[in-house]
Tab-separated table of C-alpha atoms and ligand atoms in Angstrom:
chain	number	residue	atom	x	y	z
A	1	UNK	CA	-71.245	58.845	117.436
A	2	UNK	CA	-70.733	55.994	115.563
A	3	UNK	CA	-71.669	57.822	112.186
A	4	UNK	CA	-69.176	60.816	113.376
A	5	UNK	CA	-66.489	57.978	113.482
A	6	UNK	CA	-67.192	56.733	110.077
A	7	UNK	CA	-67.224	60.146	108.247
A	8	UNK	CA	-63.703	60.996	110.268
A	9	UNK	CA	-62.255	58.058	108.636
A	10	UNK	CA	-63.247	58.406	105.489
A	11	UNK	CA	-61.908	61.694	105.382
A	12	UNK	CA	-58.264	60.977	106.887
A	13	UNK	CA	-58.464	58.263	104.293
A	14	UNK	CA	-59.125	60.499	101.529
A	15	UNK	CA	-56.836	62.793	102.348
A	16	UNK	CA	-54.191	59.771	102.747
A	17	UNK	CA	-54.673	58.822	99.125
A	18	UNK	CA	-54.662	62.627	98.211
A	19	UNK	CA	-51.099	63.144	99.665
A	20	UNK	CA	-50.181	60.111	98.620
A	21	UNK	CA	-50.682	60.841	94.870
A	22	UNK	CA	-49.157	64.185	95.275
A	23	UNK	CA	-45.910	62.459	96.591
A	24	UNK	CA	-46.024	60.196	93.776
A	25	UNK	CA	-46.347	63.035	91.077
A	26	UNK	CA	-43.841	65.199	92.711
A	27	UNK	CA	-41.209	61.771	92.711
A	28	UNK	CA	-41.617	61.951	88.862
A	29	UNK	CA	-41.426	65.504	88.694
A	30	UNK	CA	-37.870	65.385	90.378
A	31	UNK	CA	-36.944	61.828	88.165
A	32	UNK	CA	-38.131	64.244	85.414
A	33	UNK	CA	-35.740	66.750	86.345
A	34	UNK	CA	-33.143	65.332	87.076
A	35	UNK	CA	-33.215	63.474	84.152
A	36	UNK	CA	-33.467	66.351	82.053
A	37	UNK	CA	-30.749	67.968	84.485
A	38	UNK	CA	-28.273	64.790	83.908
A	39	UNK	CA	-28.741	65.667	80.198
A	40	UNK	CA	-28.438	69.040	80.140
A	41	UNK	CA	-25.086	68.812	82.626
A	42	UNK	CA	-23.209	66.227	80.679
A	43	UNK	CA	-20.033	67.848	80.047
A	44	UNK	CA	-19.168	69.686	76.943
A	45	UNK	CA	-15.921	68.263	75.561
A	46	UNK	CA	-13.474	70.464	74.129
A	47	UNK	CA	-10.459	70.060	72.602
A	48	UNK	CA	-7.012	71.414	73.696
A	49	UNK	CA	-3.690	72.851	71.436
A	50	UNK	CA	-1.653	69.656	71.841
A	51	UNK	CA	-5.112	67.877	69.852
A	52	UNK	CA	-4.254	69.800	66.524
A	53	UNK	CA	-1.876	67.042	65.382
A	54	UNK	CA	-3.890	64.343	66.040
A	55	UNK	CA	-6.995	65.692	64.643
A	56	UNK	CA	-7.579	64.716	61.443
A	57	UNK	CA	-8.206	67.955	59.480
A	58	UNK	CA	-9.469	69.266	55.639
A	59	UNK	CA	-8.679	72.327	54.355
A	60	UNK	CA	-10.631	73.062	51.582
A	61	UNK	CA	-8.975	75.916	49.566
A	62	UNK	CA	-4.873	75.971	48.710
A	63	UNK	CA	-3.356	76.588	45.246
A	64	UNK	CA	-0.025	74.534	45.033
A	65	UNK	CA	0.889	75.536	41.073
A	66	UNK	CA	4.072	74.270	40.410
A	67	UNK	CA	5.113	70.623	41.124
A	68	UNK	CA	6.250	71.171	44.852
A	69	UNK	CA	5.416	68.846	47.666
A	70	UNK	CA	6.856	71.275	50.339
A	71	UNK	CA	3.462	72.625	51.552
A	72	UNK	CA	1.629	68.998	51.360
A	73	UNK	CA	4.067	67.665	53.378
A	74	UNK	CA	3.592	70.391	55.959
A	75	UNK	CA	-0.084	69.720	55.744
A	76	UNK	CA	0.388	65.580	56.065
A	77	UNK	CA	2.668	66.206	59.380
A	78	UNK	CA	-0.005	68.482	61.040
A	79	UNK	CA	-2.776	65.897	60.043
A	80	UNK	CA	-4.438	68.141	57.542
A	81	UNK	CA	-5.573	66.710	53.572
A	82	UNK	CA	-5.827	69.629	51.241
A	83	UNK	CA	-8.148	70.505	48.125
A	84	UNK	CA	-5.863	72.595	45.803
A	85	UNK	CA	-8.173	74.970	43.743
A	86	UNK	CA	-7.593	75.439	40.186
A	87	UNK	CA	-8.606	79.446	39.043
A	88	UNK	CA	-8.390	81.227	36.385
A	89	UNK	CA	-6.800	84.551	37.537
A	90	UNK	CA	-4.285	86.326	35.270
A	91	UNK	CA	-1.667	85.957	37.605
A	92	UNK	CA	-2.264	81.882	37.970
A	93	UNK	CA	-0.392	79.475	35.494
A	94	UNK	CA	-3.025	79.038	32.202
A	95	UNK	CA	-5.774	76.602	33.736
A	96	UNK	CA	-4.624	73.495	31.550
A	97	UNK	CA	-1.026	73.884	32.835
A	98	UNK	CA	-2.551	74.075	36.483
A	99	UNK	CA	-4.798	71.164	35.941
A	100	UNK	CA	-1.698	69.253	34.972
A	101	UNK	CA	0.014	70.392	38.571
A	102	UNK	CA	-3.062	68.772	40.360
A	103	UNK	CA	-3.259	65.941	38.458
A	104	UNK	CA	0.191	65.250	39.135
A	105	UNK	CA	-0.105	66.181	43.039
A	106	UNK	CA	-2.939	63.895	43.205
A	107	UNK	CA	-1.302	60.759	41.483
A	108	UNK	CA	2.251	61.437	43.787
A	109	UNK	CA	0.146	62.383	46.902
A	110	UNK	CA	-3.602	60.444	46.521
A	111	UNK	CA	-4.200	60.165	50.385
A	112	UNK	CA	-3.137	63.792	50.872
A	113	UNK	CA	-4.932	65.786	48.256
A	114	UNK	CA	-7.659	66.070	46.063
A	115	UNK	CA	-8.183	68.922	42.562
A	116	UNK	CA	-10.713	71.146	41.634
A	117	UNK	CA	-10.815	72.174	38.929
A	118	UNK	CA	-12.031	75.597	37.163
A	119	UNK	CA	-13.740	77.197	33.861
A	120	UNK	CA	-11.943	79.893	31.170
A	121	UNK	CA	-13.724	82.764	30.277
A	122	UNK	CA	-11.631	84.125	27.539
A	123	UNK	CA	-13.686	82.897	24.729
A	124	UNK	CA	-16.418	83.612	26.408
A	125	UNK	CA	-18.189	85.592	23.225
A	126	UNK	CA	-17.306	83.145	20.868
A	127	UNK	CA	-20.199	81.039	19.276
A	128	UNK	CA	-18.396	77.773	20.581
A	129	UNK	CA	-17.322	78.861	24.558
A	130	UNK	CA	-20.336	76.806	26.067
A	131	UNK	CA	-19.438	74.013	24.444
A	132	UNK	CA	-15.631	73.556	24.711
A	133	UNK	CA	-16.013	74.326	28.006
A	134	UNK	CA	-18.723	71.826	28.807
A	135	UNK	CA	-16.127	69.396	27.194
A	136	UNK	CA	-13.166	70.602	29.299
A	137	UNK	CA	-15.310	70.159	32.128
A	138	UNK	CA	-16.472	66.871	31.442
A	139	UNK	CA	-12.472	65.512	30.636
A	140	UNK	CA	-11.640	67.039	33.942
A	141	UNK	CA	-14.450	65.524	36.101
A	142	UNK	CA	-12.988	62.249	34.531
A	143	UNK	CA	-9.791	62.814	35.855
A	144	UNK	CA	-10.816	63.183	39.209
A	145	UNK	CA	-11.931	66.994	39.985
A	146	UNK	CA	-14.477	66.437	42.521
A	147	UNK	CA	-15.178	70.595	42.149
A	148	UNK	CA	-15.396	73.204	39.986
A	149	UNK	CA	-14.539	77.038	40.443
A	150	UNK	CA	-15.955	80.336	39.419
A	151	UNK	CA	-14.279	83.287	40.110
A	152	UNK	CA	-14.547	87.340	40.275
A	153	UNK	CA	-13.401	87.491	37.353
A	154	UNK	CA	-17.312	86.773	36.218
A	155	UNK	CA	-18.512	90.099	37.353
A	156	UNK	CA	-15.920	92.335	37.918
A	157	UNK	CA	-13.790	92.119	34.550
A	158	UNK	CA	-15.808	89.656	31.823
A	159	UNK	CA	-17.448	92.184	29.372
A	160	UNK	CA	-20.270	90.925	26.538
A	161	UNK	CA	-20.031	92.479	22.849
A	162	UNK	CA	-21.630	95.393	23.787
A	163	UNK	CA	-19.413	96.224	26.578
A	164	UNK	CA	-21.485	95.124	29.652
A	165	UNK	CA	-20.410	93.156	32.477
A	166	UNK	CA	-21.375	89.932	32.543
A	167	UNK	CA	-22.875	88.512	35.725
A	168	UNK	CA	-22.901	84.680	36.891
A	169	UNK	CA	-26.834	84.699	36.767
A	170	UNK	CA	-25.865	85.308	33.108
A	171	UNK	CA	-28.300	82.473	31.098
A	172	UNK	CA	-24.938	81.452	29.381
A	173	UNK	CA	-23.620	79.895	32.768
A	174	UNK	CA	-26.677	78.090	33.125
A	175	UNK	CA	-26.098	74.384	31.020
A	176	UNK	CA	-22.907	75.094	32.432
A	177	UNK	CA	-24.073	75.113	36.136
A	178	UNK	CA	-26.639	72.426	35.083
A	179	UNK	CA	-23.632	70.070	33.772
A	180	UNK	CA	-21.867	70.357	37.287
A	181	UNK	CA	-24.986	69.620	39.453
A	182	UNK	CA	-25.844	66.241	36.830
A	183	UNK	CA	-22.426	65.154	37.411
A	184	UNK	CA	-22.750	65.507	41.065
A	185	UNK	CA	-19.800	68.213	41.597
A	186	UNK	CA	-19.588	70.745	44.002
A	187	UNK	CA	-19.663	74.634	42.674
A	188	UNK	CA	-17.209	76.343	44.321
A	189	UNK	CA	-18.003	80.415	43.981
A	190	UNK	CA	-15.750	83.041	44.623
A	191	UNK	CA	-17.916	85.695	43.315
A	192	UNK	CA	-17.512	89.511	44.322
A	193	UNK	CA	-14.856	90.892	46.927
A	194	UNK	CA	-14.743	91.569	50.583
A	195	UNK	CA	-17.092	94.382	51.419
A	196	UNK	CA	-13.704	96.424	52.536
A	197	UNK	CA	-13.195	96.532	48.235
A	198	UNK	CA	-15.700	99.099	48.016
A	199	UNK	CA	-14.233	101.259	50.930
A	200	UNK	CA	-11.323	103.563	50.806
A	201	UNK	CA	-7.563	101.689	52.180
A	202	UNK	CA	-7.862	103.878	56.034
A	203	UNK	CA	-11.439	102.732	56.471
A	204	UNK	CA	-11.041	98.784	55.796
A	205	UNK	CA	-11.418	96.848	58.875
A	206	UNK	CA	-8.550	93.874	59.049
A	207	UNK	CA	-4.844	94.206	57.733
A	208	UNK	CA	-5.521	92.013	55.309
A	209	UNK	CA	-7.592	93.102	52.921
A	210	UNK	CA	-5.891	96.573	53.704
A	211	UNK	CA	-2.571	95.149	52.238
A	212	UNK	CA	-3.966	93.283	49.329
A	213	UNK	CA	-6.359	95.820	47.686
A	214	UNK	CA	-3.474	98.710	47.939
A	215	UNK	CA	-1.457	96.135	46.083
A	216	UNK	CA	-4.087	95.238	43.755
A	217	UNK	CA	-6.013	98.518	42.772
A	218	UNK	CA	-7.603	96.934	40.079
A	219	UNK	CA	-9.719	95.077	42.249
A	220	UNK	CA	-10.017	98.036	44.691
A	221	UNK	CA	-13.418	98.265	43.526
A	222	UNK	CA	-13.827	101.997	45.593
A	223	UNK	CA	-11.397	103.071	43.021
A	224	UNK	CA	-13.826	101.706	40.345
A	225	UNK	CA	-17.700	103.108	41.022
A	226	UNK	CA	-18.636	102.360	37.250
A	227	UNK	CA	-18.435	98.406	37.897
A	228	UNK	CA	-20.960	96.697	39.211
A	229	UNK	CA	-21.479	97.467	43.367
A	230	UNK	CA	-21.246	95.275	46.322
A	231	UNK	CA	-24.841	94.701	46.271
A	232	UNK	CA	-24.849	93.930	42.327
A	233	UNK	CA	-22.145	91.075	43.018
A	234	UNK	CA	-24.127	89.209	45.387
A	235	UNK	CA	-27.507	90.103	44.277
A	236	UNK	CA	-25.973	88.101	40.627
A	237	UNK	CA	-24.526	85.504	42.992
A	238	UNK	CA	-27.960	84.678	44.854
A	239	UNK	CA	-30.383	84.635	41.444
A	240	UNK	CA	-27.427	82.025	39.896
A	241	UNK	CA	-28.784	80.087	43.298
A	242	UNK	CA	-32.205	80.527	42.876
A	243	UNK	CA	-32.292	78.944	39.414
A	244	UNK	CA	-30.401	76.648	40.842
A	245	UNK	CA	-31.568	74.932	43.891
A	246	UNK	CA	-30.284	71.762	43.399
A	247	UNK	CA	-26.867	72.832	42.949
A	248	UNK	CA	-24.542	72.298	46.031
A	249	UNK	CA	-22.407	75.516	46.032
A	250	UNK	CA	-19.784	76.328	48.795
A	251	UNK	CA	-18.838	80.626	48.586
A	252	UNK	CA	-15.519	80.825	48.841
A	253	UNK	CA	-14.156	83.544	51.059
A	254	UNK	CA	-17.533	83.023	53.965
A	255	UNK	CA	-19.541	83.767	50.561
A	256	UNK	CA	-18.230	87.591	50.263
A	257	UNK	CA	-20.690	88.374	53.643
A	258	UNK	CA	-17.121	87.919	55.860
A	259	UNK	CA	-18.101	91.346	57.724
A	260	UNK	CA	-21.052	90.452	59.273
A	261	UNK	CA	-22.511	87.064	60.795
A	262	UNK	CA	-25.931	88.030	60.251
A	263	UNK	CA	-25.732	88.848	56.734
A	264	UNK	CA	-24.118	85.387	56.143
A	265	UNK	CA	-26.243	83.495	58.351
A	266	UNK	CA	-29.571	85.451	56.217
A	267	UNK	CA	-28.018	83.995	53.165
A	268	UNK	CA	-27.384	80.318	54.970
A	269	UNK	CA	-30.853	81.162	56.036
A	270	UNK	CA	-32.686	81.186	52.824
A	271	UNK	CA	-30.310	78.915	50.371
A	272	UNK	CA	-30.220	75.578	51.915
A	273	UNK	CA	-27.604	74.335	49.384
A	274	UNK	CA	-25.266	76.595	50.603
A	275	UNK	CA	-22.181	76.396	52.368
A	276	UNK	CA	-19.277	78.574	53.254
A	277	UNK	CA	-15.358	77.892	53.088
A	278	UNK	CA	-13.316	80.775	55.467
A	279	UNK	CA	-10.338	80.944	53.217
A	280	UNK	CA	-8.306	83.800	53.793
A	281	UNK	CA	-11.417	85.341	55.749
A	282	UNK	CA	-11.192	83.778	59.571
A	283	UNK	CA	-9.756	87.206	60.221
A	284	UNK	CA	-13.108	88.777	59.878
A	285	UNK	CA	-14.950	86.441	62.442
A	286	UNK	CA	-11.759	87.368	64.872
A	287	UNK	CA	-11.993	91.270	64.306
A	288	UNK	CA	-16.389	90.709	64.942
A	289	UNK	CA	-15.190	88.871	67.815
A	290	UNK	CA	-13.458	92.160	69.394
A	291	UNK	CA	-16.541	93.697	69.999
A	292	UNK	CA	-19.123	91.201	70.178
A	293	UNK	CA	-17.422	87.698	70.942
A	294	UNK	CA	-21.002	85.783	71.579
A	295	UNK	CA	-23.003	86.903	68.275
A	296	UNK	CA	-19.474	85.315	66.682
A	297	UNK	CA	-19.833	82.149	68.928
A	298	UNK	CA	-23.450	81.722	68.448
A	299	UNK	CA	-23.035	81.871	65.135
A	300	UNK	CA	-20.638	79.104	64.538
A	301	UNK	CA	-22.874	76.658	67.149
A	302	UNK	CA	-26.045	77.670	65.181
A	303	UNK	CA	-24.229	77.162	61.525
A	304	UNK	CA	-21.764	74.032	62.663
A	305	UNK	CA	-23.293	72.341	59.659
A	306	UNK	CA	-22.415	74.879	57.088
A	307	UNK	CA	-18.770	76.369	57.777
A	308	UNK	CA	-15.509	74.797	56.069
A	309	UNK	CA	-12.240	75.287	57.385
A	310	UNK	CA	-9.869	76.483	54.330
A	311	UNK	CA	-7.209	79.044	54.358
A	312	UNK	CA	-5.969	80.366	50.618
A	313	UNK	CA	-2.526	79.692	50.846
A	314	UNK	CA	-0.668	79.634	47.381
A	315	UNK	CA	2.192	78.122	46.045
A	316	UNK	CA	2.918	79.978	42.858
A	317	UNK	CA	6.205	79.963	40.105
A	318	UNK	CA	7.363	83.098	42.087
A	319	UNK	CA	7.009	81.508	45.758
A	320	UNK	CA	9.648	80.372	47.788
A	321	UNK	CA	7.757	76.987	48.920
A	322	UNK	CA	9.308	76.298	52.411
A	323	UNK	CA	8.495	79.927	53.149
A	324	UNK	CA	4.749	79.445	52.368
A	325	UNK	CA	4.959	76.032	54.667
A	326	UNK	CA	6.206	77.693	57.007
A	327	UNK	CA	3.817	80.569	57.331
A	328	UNK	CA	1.059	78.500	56.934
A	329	UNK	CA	1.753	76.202	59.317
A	330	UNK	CA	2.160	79.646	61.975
A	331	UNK	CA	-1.192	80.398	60.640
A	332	UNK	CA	-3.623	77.126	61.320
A	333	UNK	CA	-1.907	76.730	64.488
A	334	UNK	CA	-3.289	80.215	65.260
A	335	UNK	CA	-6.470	79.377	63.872
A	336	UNK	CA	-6.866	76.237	65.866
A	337	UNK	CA	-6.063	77.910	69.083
A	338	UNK	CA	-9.278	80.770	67.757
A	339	UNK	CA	-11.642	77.803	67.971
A	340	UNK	CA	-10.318	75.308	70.491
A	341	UNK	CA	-9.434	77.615	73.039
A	342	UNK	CA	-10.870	80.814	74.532
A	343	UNK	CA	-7.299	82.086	75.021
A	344	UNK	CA	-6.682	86.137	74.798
A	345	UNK	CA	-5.611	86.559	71.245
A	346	UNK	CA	-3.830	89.240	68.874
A	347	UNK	CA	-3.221	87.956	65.362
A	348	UNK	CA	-1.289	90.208	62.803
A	349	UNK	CA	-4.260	91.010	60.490
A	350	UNK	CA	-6.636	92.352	64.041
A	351	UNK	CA	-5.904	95.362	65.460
A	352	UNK	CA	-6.970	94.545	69.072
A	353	UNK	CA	-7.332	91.630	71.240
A	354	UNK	CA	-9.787	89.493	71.367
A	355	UNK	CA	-10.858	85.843	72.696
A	356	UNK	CA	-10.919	82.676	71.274
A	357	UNK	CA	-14.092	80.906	70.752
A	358	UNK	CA	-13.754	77.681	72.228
A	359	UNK	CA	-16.033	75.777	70.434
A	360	UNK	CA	-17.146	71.912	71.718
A	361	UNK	CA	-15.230	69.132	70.126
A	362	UNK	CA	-18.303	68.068	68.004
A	363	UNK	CA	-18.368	71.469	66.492
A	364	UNK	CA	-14.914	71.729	65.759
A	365	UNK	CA	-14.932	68.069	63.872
A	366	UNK	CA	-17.518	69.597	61.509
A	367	UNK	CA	-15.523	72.317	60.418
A	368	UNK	CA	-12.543	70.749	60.085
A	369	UNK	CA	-14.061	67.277	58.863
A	370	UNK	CA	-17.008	66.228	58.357
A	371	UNK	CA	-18.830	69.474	56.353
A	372	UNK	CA	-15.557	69.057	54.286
A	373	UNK	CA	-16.822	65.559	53.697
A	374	UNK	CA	-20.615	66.407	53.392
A	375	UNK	CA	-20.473	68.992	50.779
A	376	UNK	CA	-17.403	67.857	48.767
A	377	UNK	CA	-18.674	64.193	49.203
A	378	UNK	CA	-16.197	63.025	46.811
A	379	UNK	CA	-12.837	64.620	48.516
A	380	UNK	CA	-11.965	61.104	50.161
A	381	UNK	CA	-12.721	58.893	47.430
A	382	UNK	CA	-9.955	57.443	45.703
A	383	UNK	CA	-9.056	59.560	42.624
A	384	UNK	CA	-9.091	58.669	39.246
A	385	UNK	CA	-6.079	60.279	38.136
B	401	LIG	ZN1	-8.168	81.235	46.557
């Protein structure tokens, strides 16, 4: 009897302990939990419109080409610093006279605007291009240019002596390229078109490019098939980057892969070194965001690191300056209200509605701020000029 006793206790005591350790384990399960819970809950901050003055905002891609301060001001008052891009397009200012512009902008305006500045071509098969322009480059990263730009014009109109277009993977660009990563510049590469340039006008997909390309038929490229394709443009672009690891390199323009997030983000994918700026392109993400709104939201939280806010607004001899400021000023407004808010939108260059992305706050800093500041790392510095 006694024994029976014994055994009886021993097992109520066992099983005590037992339950006991199971309570204990589940109590840090739910700590656990919770913890992870009170992590995962914490609210997402967002900002709202009344934020987009007090924001302080880059935009990464303006040309202001005559000695006006209409459209900085503009920028200054909605809290915005701007990089004015020096190109060398036939209907720009020679590149020397536009360098002048910036320098002057940036010595009258040093907290509210930064240069880059840009190579000329048109020597390009004379025995001494490389080298003047290796010295123009070097007199204009000592005045301050904290960038350099290439443009379409390498690829869709630069011809060698035997009549072939020259491509930016050309071996004569590299000393070039190699100069601008030594010297710790940013290359700044609008290289090819928008995708729509190879399509006819009816078949584009924003307004945009629609207007622009019927306006400019020489760059219609669909109008063109003996230049090089779409695919020959960027195929150039991406060997220039793989001899060229090292070099940081924004594509202008979402890197001429504006029609389709997954395209860009394969190319973000593979060339670390690579960012984006969305001048005159945020219309793209907007008409993707019609029919498939989360591939276009995932995209921007998965690549937060990698996307610059910039628009493309221009400030020519021919421009009425106040008119520019004023459209411009429509335009980021509309653009903040795309990522801050998830509003139903209609812009004028998307044919249907669609929402806005509402991105967190911490997203929204990078592309308006801090990628600005990571891959132009120079842009806040005090210039030279
Ligand atoms: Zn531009």
């Amino acid at each position: 009897m006694n024994k029976l006793k014994k055994i009886t206790s021993l097992c109520l005591l066992s099983l005590l302990i037992f339950f006991q350790n199971c309570a204990e384990r589940n109590n840090l399960a739910t700590a656990n939990e919770s913890g992870g819970m009170a992590k995962e809950s914490k609210p997402e901050l967002y900002y709202s419109k009344v934020d987009f003055h007090s924001v302080k905002k880059f935009n990464t891609h303006v040309h202001i080409n005559i000695f006006d301060s209409t459209l900085i001001k503009q920028a200054t008052s909605d809290n915005f610093r701007l990089l004015t891009v020096n190109v060398a397009s036939p209907s720009s200012l020679p590149i020397d006279k536009q360098q002048e512009v910036a320098l002057r902008l940036v010595k009258a305006f040093p907290e509210n605007i930064s240069y880059a500045t840009t190579i000329s071509v048109d020597n390009f098969n004379a025995p001494d291009w490389q080298q003047e322009t290796l010295d123009y480059l070097k007199a204009s990263f000592e005045k301050g240019a904290i960038a350099v730009k290439v443009w379409k014009n390498i690829g869709m109109d630069l011809k060698d002596k035997n009549g072939k277009f020259v491509m930016i993977d050309n071996p004569a660009f590299d000393p070039i390229i190699d100069s601008i990563e030594k010297n710790n510049i940013t290359l700044i590469g609008h290289l090819g078109e928008p995708r729509n340039a190879w399509l006819p006008v009816d078949q584009m997909t924003v307004s945009g490019d629609k207007k622009y390309f019927a306006a400019h038929p020489q760059y219609h490229m669909f109008l063109h098939p003996e230049y090089p394709s779409y695919e020959d443009q960027l195929n150039a672009r991406d060997r220039m980057l793989e001899k060229h690891p090292n070099i940081r390199f924004v594509g202008a323009h979402l890197g001429s892969l504006e029609w389709n997030v997954d395209e860009l983000a394969k190319r973000l994918d593979r060339f670390p070194n690579m960012a984006v700026d969305m001048a005159e392109r945020i219309s793209h993400f907007q008409y993707q965001a019609v029919s498939d709104w989360k591939r276009v939201h995932d995209f921007f939280i998965k690549y937060q690191d990698r996307l610059i806010y910039a628009t493309d607004e221009g400030v020519r001899v021919q421009s009425n300056p106040a008119e520019v400021s004023k459209l411009a000023h429509e335009n980021w407004l509309r653009h903040w209200a795309f990522f801050t808010s998830s509003e139903k939108m209609k812009v004028p260059k998307v044919e249907k509605e669609f929402n806005g992305l509402k991105l967190p706050k911490h997203v929204v800093d990078k592309i308006y701020l801090k990628n600005a500041e990571k891959w132009f790392p120079t842009i806040t510095k005090t210039n030279k000029a």
